[in-house]
Coordinates of C-alpha atoms and ligand atoms in Angstrom, one line a residue:
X1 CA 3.2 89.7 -47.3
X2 CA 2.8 86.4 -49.2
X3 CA 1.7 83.7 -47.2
X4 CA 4.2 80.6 -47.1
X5 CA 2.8 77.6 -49.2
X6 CA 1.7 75.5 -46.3
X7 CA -0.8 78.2 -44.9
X8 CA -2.7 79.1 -48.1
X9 CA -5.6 77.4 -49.4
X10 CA -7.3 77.1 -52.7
X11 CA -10.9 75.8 -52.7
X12 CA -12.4 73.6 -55.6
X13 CA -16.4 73.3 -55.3
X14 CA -18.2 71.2 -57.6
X15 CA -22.0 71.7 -58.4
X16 CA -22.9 68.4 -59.4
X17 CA -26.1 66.6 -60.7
X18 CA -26.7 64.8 -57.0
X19 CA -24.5 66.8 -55.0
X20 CA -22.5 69.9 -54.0
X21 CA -19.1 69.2 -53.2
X22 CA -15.9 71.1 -51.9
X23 CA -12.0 70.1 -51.8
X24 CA -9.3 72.6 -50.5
X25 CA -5.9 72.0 -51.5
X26 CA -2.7 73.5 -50.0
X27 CA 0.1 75.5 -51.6
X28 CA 2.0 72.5 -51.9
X29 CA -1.1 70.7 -53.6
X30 CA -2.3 68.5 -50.5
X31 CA -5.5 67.7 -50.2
X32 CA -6.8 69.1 -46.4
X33 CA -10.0 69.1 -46.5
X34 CA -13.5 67.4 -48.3
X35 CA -16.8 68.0 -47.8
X36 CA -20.2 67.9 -49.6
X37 CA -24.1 68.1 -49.2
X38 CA -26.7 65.6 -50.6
X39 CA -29.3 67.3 -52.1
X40 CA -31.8 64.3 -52.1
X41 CA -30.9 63.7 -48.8
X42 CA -30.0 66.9 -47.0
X43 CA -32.3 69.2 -48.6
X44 CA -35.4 67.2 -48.7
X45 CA -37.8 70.1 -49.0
X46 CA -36.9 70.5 -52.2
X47 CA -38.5 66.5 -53.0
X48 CA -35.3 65.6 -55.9
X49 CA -34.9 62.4 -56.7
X50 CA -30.9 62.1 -57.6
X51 CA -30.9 65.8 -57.3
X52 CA -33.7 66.4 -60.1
X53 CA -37.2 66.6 -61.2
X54 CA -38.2 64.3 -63.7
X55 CA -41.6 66.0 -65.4
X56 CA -44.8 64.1 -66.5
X57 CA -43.4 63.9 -69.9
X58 CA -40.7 61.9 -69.1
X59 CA -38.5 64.3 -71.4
X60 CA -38.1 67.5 -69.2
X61 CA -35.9 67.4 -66.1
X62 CA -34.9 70.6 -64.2
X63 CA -33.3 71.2 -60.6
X64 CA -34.4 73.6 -58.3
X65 CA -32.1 76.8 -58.3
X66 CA -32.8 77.9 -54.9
X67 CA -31.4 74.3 -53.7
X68 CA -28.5 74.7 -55.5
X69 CA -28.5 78.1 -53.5
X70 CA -29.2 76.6 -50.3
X71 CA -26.7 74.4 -50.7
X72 CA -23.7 76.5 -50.7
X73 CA -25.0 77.9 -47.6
X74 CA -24.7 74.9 -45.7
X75 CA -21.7 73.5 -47.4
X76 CA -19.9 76.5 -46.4
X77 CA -21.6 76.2 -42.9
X78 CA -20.3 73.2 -42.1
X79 CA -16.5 73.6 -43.6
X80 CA -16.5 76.4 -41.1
X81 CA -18.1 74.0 -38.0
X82 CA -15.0 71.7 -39.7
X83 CA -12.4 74.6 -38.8
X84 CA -11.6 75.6 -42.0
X85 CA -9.7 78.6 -41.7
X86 CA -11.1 81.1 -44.8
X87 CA -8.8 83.8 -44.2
X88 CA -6.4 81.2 -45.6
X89 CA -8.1 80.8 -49.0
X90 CA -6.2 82.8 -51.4
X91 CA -8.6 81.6 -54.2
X92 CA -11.7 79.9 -55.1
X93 CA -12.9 78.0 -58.3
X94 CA -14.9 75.5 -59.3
X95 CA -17.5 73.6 -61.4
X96 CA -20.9 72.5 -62.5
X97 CA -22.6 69.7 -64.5
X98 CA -22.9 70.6 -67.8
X99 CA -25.3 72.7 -70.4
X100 CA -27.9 73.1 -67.4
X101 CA -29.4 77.0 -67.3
X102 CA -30.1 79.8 -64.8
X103 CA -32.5 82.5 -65.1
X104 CA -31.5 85.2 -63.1
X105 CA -34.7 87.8 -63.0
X106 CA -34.3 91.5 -63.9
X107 CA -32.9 93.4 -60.4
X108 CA -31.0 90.1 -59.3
X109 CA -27.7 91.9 -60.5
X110 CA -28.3 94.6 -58.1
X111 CA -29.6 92.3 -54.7
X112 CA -25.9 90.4 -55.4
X113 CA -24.1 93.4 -55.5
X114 CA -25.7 94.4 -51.6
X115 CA -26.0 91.4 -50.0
X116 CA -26.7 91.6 -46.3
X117 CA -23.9 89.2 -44.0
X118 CA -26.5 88.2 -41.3
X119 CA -28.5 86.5 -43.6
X120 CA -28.6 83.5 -45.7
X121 CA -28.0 83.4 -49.2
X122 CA -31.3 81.2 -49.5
X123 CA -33.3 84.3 -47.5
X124 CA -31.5 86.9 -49.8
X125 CA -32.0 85.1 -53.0
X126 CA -35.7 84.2 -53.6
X127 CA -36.8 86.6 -55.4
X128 CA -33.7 86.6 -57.4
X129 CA -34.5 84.0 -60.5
X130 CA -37.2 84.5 -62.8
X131 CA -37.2 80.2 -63.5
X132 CA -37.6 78.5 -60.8
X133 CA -36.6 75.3 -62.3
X134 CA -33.8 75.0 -64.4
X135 CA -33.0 72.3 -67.4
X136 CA -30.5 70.4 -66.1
X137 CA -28.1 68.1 -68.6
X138 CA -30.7 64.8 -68.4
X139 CA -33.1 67.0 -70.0
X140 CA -34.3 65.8 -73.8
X141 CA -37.2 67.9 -74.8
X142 CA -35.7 70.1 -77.1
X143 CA -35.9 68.2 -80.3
X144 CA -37.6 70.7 -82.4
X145 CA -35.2 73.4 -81.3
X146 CA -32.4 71.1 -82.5
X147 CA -34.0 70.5 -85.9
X148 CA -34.6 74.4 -85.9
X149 CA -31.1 75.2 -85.1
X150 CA -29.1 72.9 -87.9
X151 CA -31.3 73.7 -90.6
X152 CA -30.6 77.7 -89.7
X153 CA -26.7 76.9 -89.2
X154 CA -27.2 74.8 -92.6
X155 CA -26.9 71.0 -91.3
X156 CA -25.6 68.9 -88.8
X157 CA -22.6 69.3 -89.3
X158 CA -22.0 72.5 -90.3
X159 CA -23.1 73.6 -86.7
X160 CA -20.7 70.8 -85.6
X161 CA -18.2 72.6 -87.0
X162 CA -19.0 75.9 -85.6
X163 CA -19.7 74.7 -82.2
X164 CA -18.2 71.8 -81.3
X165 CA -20.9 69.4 -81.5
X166 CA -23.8 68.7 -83.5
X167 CA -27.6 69.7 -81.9
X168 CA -27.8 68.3 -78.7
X169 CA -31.3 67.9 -76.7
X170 CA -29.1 69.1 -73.4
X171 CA -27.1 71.8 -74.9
X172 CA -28.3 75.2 -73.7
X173 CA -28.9 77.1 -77.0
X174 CA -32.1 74.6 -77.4
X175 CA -33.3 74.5 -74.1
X176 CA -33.1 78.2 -74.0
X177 CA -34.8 78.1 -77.3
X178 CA -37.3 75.9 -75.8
X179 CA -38.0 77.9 -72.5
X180 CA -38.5 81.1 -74.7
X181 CA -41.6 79.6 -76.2
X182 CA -43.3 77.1 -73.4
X183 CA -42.5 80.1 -70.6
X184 CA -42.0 82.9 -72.4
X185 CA -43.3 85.4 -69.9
X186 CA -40.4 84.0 -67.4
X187 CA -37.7 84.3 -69.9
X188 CA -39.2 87.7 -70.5
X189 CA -38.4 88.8 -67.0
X190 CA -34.7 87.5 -67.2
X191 CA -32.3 90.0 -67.3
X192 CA -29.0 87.4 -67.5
X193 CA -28.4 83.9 -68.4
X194 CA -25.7 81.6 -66.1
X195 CA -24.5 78.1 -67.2
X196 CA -24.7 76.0 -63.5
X197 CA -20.8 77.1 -63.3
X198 CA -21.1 80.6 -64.1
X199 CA -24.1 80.6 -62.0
X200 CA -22.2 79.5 -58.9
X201 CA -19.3 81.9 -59.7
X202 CA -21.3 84.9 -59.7
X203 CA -22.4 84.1 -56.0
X204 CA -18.9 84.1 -54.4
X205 CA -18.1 86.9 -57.2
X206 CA -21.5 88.8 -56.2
X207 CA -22.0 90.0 -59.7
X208 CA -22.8 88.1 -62.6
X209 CA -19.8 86.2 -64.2
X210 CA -19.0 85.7 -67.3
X211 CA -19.3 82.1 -68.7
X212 CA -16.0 80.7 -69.8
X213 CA -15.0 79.4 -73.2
X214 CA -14.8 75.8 -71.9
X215 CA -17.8 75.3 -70.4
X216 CA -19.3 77.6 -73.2
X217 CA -18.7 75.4 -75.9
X218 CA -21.5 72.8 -74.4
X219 CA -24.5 75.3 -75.7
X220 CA -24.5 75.1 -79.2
X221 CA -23.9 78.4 -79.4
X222 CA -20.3 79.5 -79.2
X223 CA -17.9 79.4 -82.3
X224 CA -14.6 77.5 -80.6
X225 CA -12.6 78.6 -83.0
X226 CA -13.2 82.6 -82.9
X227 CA -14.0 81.9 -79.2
X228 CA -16.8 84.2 -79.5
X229 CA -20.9 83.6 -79.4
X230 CA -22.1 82.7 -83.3
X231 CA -24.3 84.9 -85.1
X232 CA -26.1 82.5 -86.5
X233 CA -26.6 80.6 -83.7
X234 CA -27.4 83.2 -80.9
X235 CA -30.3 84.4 -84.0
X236 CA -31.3 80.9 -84.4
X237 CA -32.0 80.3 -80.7
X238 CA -33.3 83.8 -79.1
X239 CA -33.2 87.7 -79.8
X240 CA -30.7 89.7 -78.2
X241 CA -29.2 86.5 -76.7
X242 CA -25.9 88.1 -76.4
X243 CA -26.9 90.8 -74.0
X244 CA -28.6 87.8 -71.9
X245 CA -25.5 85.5 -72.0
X246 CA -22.3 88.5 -71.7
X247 CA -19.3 88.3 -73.4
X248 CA -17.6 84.5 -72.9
X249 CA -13.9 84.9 -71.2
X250 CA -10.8 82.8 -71.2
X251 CA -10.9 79.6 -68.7
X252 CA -8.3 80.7 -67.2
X253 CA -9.3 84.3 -65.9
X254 CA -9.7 85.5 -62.8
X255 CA -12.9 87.6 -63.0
X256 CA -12.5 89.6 -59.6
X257 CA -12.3 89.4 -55.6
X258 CA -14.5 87.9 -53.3
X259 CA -18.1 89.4 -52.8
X260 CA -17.7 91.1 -49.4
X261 CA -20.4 89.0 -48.0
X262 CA -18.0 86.6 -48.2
X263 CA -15.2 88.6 -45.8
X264 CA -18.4 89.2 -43.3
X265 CA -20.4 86.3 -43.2
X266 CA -17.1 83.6 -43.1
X267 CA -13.6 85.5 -42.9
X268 CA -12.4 85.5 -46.2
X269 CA -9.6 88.3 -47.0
X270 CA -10.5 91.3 -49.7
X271 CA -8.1 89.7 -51.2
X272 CA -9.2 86.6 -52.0
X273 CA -9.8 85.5 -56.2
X274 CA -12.8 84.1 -57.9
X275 CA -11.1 81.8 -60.7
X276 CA -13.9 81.4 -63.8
X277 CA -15.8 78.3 -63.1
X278 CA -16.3 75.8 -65.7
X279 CA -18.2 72.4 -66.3
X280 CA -17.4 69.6 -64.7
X281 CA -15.7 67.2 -67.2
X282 CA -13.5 70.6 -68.2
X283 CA -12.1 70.3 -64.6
X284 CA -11.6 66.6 -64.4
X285 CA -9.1 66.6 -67.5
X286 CA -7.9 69.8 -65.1
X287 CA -8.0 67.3 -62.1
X288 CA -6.5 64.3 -64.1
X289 CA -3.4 67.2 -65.5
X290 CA -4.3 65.1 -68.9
X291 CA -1.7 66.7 -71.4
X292 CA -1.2 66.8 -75.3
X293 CA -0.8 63.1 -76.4
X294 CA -3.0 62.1 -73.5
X295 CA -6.3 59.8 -73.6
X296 CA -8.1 59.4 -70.5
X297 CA -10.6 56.5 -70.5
X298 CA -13.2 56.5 -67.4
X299 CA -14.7 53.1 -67.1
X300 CA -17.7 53.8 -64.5
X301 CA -21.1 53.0 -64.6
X302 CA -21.0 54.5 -68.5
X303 CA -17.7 55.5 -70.5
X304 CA -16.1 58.7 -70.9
X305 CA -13.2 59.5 -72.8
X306 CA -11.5 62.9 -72.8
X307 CA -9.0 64.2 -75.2
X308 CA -6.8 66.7 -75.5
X309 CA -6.5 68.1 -78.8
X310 CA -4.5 70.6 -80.5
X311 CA -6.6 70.9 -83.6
X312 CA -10.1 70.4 -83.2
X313 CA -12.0 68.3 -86.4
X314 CA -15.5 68.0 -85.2
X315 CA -17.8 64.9 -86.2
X316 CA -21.4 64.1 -85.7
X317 CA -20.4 62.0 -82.4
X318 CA -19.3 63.6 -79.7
X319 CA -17.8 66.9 -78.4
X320 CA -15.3 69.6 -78.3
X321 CA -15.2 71.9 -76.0
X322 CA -12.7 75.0 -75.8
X323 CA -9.7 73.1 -73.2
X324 CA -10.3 74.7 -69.7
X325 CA -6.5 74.8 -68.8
X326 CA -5.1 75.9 -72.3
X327 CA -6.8 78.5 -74.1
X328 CA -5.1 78.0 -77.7
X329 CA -6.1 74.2 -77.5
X330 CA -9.0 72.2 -77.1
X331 CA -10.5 68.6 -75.4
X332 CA -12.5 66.2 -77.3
X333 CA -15.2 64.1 -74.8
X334 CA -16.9 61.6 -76.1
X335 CA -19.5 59.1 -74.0
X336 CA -20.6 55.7 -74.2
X337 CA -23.8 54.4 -72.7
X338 CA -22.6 50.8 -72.8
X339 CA -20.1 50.1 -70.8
X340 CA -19.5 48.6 -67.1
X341 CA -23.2 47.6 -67.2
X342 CA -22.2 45.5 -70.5
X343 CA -19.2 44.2 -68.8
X344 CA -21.2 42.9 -66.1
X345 CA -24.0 41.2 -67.8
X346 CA -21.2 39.3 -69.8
X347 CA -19.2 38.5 -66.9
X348 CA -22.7 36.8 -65.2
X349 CA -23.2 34.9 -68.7
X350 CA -20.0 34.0 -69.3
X351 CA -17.8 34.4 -66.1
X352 CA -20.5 32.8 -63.6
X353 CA -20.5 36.2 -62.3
X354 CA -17.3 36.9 -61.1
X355 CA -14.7 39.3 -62.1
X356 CA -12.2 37.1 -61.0
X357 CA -12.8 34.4 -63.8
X358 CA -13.2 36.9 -66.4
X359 CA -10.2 38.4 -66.0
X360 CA -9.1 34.6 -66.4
X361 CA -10.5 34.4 -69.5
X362 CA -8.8 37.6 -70.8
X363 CA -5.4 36.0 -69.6
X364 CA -6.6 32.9 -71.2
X365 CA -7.0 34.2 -74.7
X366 CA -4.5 35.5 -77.4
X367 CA -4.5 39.4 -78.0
X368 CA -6.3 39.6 -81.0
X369 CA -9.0 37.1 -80.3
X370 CA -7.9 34.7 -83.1
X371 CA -9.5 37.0 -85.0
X372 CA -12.9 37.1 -83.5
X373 CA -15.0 40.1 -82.8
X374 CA -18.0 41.4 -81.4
X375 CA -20.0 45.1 -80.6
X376 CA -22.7 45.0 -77.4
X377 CA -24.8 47.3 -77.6
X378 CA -27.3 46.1 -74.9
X379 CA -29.0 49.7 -75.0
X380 CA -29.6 52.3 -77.7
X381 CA -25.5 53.5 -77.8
X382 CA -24.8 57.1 -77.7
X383 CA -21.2 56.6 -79.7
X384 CA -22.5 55.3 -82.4
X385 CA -26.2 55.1 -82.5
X386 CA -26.2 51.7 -82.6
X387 CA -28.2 49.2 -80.6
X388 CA -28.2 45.4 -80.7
X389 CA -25.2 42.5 -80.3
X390 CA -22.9 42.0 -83.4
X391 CA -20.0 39.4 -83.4
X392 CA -17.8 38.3 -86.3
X393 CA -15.7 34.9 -86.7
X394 CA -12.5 35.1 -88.2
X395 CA -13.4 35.4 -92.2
X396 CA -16.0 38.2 -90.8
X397 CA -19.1 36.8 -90.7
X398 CA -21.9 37.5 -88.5
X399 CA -22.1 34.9 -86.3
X400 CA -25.0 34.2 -83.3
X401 CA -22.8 32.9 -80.5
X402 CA -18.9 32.7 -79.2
X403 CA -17.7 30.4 -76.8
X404 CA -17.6 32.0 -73.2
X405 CA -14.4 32.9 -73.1
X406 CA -14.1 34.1 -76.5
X407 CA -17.1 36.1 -75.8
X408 CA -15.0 38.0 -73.0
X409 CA -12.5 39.1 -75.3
X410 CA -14.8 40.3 -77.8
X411 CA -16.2 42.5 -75.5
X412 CA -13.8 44.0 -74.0
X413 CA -11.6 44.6 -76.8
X414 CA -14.5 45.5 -78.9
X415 CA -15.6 48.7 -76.2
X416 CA -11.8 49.7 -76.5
X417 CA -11.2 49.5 -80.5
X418 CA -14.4 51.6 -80.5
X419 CA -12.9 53.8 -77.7
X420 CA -10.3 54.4 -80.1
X421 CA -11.5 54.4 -83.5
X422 CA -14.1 57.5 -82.1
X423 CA -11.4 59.1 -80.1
X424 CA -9.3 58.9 -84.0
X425 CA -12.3 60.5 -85.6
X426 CA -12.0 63.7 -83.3
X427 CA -9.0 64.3 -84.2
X428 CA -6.8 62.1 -81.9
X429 CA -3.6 60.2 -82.9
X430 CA -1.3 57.6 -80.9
X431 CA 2.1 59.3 -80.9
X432 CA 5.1 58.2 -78.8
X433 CA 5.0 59.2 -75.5
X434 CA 1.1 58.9 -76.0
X435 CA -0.4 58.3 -72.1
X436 CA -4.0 55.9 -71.3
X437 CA -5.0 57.7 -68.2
X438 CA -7.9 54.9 -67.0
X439 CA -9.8 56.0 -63.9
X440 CA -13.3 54.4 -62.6
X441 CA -14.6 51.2 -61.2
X442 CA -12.9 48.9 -63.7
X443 CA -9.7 50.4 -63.3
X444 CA -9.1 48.0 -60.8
X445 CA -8.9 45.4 -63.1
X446 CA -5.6 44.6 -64.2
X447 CA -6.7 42.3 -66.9
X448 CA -9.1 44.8 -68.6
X449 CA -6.6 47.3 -68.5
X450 CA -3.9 45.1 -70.4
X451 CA -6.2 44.9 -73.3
X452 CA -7.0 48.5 -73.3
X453 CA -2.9 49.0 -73.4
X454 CA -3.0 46.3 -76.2
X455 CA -5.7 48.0 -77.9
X456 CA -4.4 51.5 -78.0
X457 CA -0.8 50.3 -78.1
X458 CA 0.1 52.8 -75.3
X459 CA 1.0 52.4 -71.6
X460 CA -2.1 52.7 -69.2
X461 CA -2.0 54.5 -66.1
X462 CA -4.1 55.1 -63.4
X463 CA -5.1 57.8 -61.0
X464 CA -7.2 57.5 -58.3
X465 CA -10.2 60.0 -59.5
X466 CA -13.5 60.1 -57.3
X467 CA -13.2 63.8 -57.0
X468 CA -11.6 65.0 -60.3
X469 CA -13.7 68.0 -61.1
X470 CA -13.1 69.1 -57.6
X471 CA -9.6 68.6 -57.7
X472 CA -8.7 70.1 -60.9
X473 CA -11.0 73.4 -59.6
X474 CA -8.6 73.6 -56.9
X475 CA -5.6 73.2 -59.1
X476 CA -7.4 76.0 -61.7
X477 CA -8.0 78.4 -58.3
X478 CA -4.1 77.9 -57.8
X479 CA -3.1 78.5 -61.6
X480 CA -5.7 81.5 -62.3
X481 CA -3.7 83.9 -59.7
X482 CA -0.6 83.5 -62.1
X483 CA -2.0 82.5 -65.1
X484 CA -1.9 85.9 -66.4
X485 CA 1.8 86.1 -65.8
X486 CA 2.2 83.2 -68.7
X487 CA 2.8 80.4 -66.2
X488 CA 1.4 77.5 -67.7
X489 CA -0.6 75.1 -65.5
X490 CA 1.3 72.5 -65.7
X491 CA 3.9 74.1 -64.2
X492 CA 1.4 75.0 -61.2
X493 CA 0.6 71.1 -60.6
X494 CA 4.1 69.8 -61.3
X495 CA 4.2 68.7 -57.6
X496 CA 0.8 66.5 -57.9
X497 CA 1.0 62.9 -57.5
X498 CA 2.0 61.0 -60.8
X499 CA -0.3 58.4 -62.2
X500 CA 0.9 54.6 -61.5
X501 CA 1.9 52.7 -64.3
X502 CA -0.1 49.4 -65.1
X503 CA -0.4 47.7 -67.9
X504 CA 2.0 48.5 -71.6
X505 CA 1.5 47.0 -74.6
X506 CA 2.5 43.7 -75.2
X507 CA 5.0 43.4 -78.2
X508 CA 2.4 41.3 -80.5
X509 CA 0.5 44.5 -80.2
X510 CA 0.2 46.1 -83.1
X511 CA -1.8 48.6 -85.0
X512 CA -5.3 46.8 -84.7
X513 CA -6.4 46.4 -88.3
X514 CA -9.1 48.9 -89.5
X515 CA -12.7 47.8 -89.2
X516 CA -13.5 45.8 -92.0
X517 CA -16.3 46.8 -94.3
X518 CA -19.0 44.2 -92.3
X519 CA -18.5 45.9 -88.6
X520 CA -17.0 49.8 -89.4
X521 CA -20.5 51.6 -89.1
X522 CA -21.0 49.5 -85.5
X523 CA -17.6 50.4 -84.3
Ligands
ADP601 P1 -19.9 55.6 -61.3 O1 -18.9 56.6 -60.9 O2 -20.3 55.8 -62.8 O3 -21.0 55.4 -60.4 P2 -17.7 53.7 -60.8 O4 -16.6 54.5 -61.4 O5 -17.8 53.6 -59.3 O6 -19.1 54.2 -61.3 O7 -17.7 52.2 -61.4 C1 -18.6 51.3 -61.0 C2 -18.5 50.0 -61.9 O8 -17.2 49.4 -61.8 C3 -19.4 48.9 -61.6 O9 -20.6 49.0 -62.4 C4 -18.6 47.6 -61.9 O10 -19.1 47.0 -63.0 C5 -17.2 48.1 -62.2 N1 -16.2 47.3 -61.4 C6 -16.0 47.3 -60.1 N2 -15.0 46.4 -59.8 C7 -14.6 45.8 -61.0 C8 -13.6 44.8 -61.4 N3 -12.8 44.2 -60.5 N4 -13.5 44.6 -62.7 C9 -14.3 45.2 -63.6 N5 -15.2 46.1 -63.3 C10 -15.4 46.4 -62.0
XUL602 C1 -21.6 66.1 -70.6 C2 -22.7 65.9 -69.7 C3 -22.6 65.4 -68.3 C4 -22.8 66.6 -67.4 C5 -23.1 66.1 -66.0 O1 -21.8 66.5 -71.9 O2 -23.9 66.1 -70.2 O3 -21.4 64.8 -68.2 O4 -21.7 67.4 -67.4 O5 -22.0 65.7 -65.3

């Protein structure tokens, strides 16, 4: 008998850089329960500092699998000392920071297949991985393995093409590359290789699972358009890599019940789904239900910008990934180093360190800036690589100072033409009906997000995000158990709460002109 909206649940876990998080949404999409561990602090034993090991090198930074491991354990240990009900969950998803690798050692398949209820997965598990340490997503020591890579795919951007993205230090094709050489006797042993989402899947699956195409696309080695591992690539990066990784599968699958261990150890039903797991910024564009048309813009401690895209055109900045909710389309993500730190060193030169007069200033100056302009790059930018302060007067000359207010405009309205003249490079145009989704700590300034509805000529909106990935694994557990029925997810998480509307465009706003020739290779 099919239990009545209100009584099942659908559980979103998110294995994050810092910490291991859980949401459980109702059939009627309620939130009813949150919980989470703190690796640093609740798992000291392990010694992380912000849940990883930075190496003597300064380059190489892994995580501990068996924390990750230990972990779920007492995640799910405490939602149960919470009351959480598990015979109610009728499906389980989730999510993991990006490109980071598990090494799962020849046998492991067989100790998940038989694991004992009365113990811990921790106890079960040790001898289960044949790298203790994984590469985690902070990791940058695979430079070599990037050069090797694009010269075999023949350049830059000819694997961009391919894959998504140019050679990335963090993407997994080079750190696997790398681990075959400096441990190859490990990666001898290994008989499968997880992504940190497939990883976790194949523990509540207890088998491995396959690694799906969104979260697939951030390893350098999976063609998004065939949807299937390149030959070139896997060749480039490791023999026989395809037996090692499986065959990728659609976001959107459900790849099987819950491991019995699961009904014994904590009341699950037989019945309950394992969803594919995918990274984490795949399931915040789940968790934000960003659609076609649709720019989000995260303004936290760095920027993000997600996409959704129908046609993919990758460039030599930024990413496209396979879209986790859609399988025919894909999501653009793009990251920018410089962003609230910027703001606030400009709000303490220019705003005597308060947001409230700096949002003063952006009332107090024309859209437009009278024509003056600036770029801060206080650090080494990711979008462009670009470092250094740049501003323009009117007639486009470098000039050394503005006045403070001036200043404030410049920034801001510099970040968000460079927001969008990126997010137009990957492919994305301003149509009408076009949405600015704007989550993060300076989403709560009105002021900033009138310029960034001036700048993109759209209407922002904003959504109250701290657990997106979480969220939109929840929402993917829901969809997966009818996505094979051609239900769409947005049709799933119709109910949701909608965005608020803030801030739309003021009538002067037009187009903003192209970059002129002085500032377009700093935009
Ligand atoms: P993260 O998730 O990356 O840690 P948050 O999304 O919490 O970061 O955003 C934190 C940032 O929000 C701070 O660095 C701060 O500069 C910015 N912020 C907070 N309040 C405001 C405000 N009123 N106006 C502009 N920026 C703000
Ligand atoms: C994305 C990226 C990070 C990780 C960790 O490319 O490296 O956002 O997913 O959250």
């Amino acid at each position: 008998m099919m239990a009545a909206a209100q009584d099942s649940l659908y559980l979103g876990f998110d294995f994050s850089t810092q910490q291991l998080k859980v949401l459980a949404i109702d059939g009627h999409l309620n939130v009813v329960h949150q919980n989470n561990v703190q690796f640093d602090s609740e798992l000291p034993e392990f010694r992380t500092r912000g849940g990883v090991h930075i190496h003597a090198d300064r380059l190489t930074v892994t995580s501990p699998v068996l924390m990750w491991v230990k972990a779920l354990d007492l995640l799910l240990d405490k939602m149960k000392r919470a009351g959480l009900d598990f015979s109610r969950v009728r499906a389980v998803s989730g999510s993991g920071q990006q490109h980071g690798s598990v090494y799962w050692r020849r046998g492991a398949r067989e100790t998940l297949k038989r694991l004992d209820p009365d113990q811990d997965l921790y106890q079960l598990l040790q001898g289960s991985f044949s790298v203790p340490d994984c590469p985690v997503w902070m990791d940058c020591s695979s430079r070599q393995q990037c050069q090797d890579l694009q010269a075999a795919a023949g350049g830059a951007l000819r694997l961009a093409e391919i894959t998504g993205s140019r050679a990335f230090e963090r993407f997994t094709g080079n750190q696997i590359a790398k681990l075959r050489l400096t441990r190859a006797e490990q990666f001898q042993e290994a008989e499968r290789i997880s992504l940190v989402s497939s990883f976790a899947a194949s523990l509540f699956l207890g088998d491995y699972a396959a690694i799906d195409y969104s979260d697939g696309s951030g390893m350098n080695l999976l063609d998004i358009r065939t949807r299937n591992w390149s030959e070139v690539c896997l060749e480039a990066t490791a023999p026989h890599l395809d037996r090692l990784l499986g065959a990728p599968v659609p976001s959107t699958s459900v790849l099987g019940p819950v491991s019995s261990y699961f009904v014994h150890r904590y009341g699950f039903l037989e019945s309950c789904r394992v969803a594919a797991f995918t990274g984490d910024n795949p399931a915040s564009l789940a968790g934000m239900r960003l659609q076609q048309g649709d720019v989000a813009v995260s303004l936290g401690t760095s920027d993000t910008v997600f996409l959704w895209i129908q046609q993919p055109r990758p460039t030599l900045e930024g990413h496209v990934f396979c879209n986790p909710v859609d399988w025919q389309a894909y999501m653009a993500l793009l990251c920018f180093k410089n962003g609230s730190l910027t703001r606030e060193r400009i709000r303490n030169e220019c705003a005597g360190g308060s947001w409230e007069h700096f949002s003063a200033a952006l009332r107090d100056t024309p859209l437009g800036n009278n024509g003056n302009m600036g770029f801060y790059f206080d650090t080494m930018e990711i979008t462009p690589p670009a470092v250094g302060v740049h501003r323009f007067d009117p007639d486009d000359n470098k000039v050394s100072s503005l006045s403070p207010q001036v200043e404030v405009r410049a920034l801001v309205e510099g970040q968000f033409l460079s927001r969008r003249v990126h997010a137009e490079r990957l492919g994305y145009s301003i149509i009408p009906g076009t949405r600015v989704l704007a989550t993060g700590g300076a989403s709560s300034n009105e002021e900033i997000l009138q310029v960034l509805s001036d700048v993109f000529n759209a209407p922002v909106y904003t959504i109250d995000l701290s657990n997106s990935a979480c969220l939109g694994s929840a929402y993917r557990a829901l969809h997966g158990l009818v996505a094979e029925s051609g239900v769409s997810f947005f049709e799933v998480v119709k109910k949701a709460p909608e965005p608020q509307l803030v801030a739309t465009p003021h009538p002067a706003a037009q187009e903003p002109s192209a970059p002129t020739a002085d500032s377009s290779d700093i935009t």
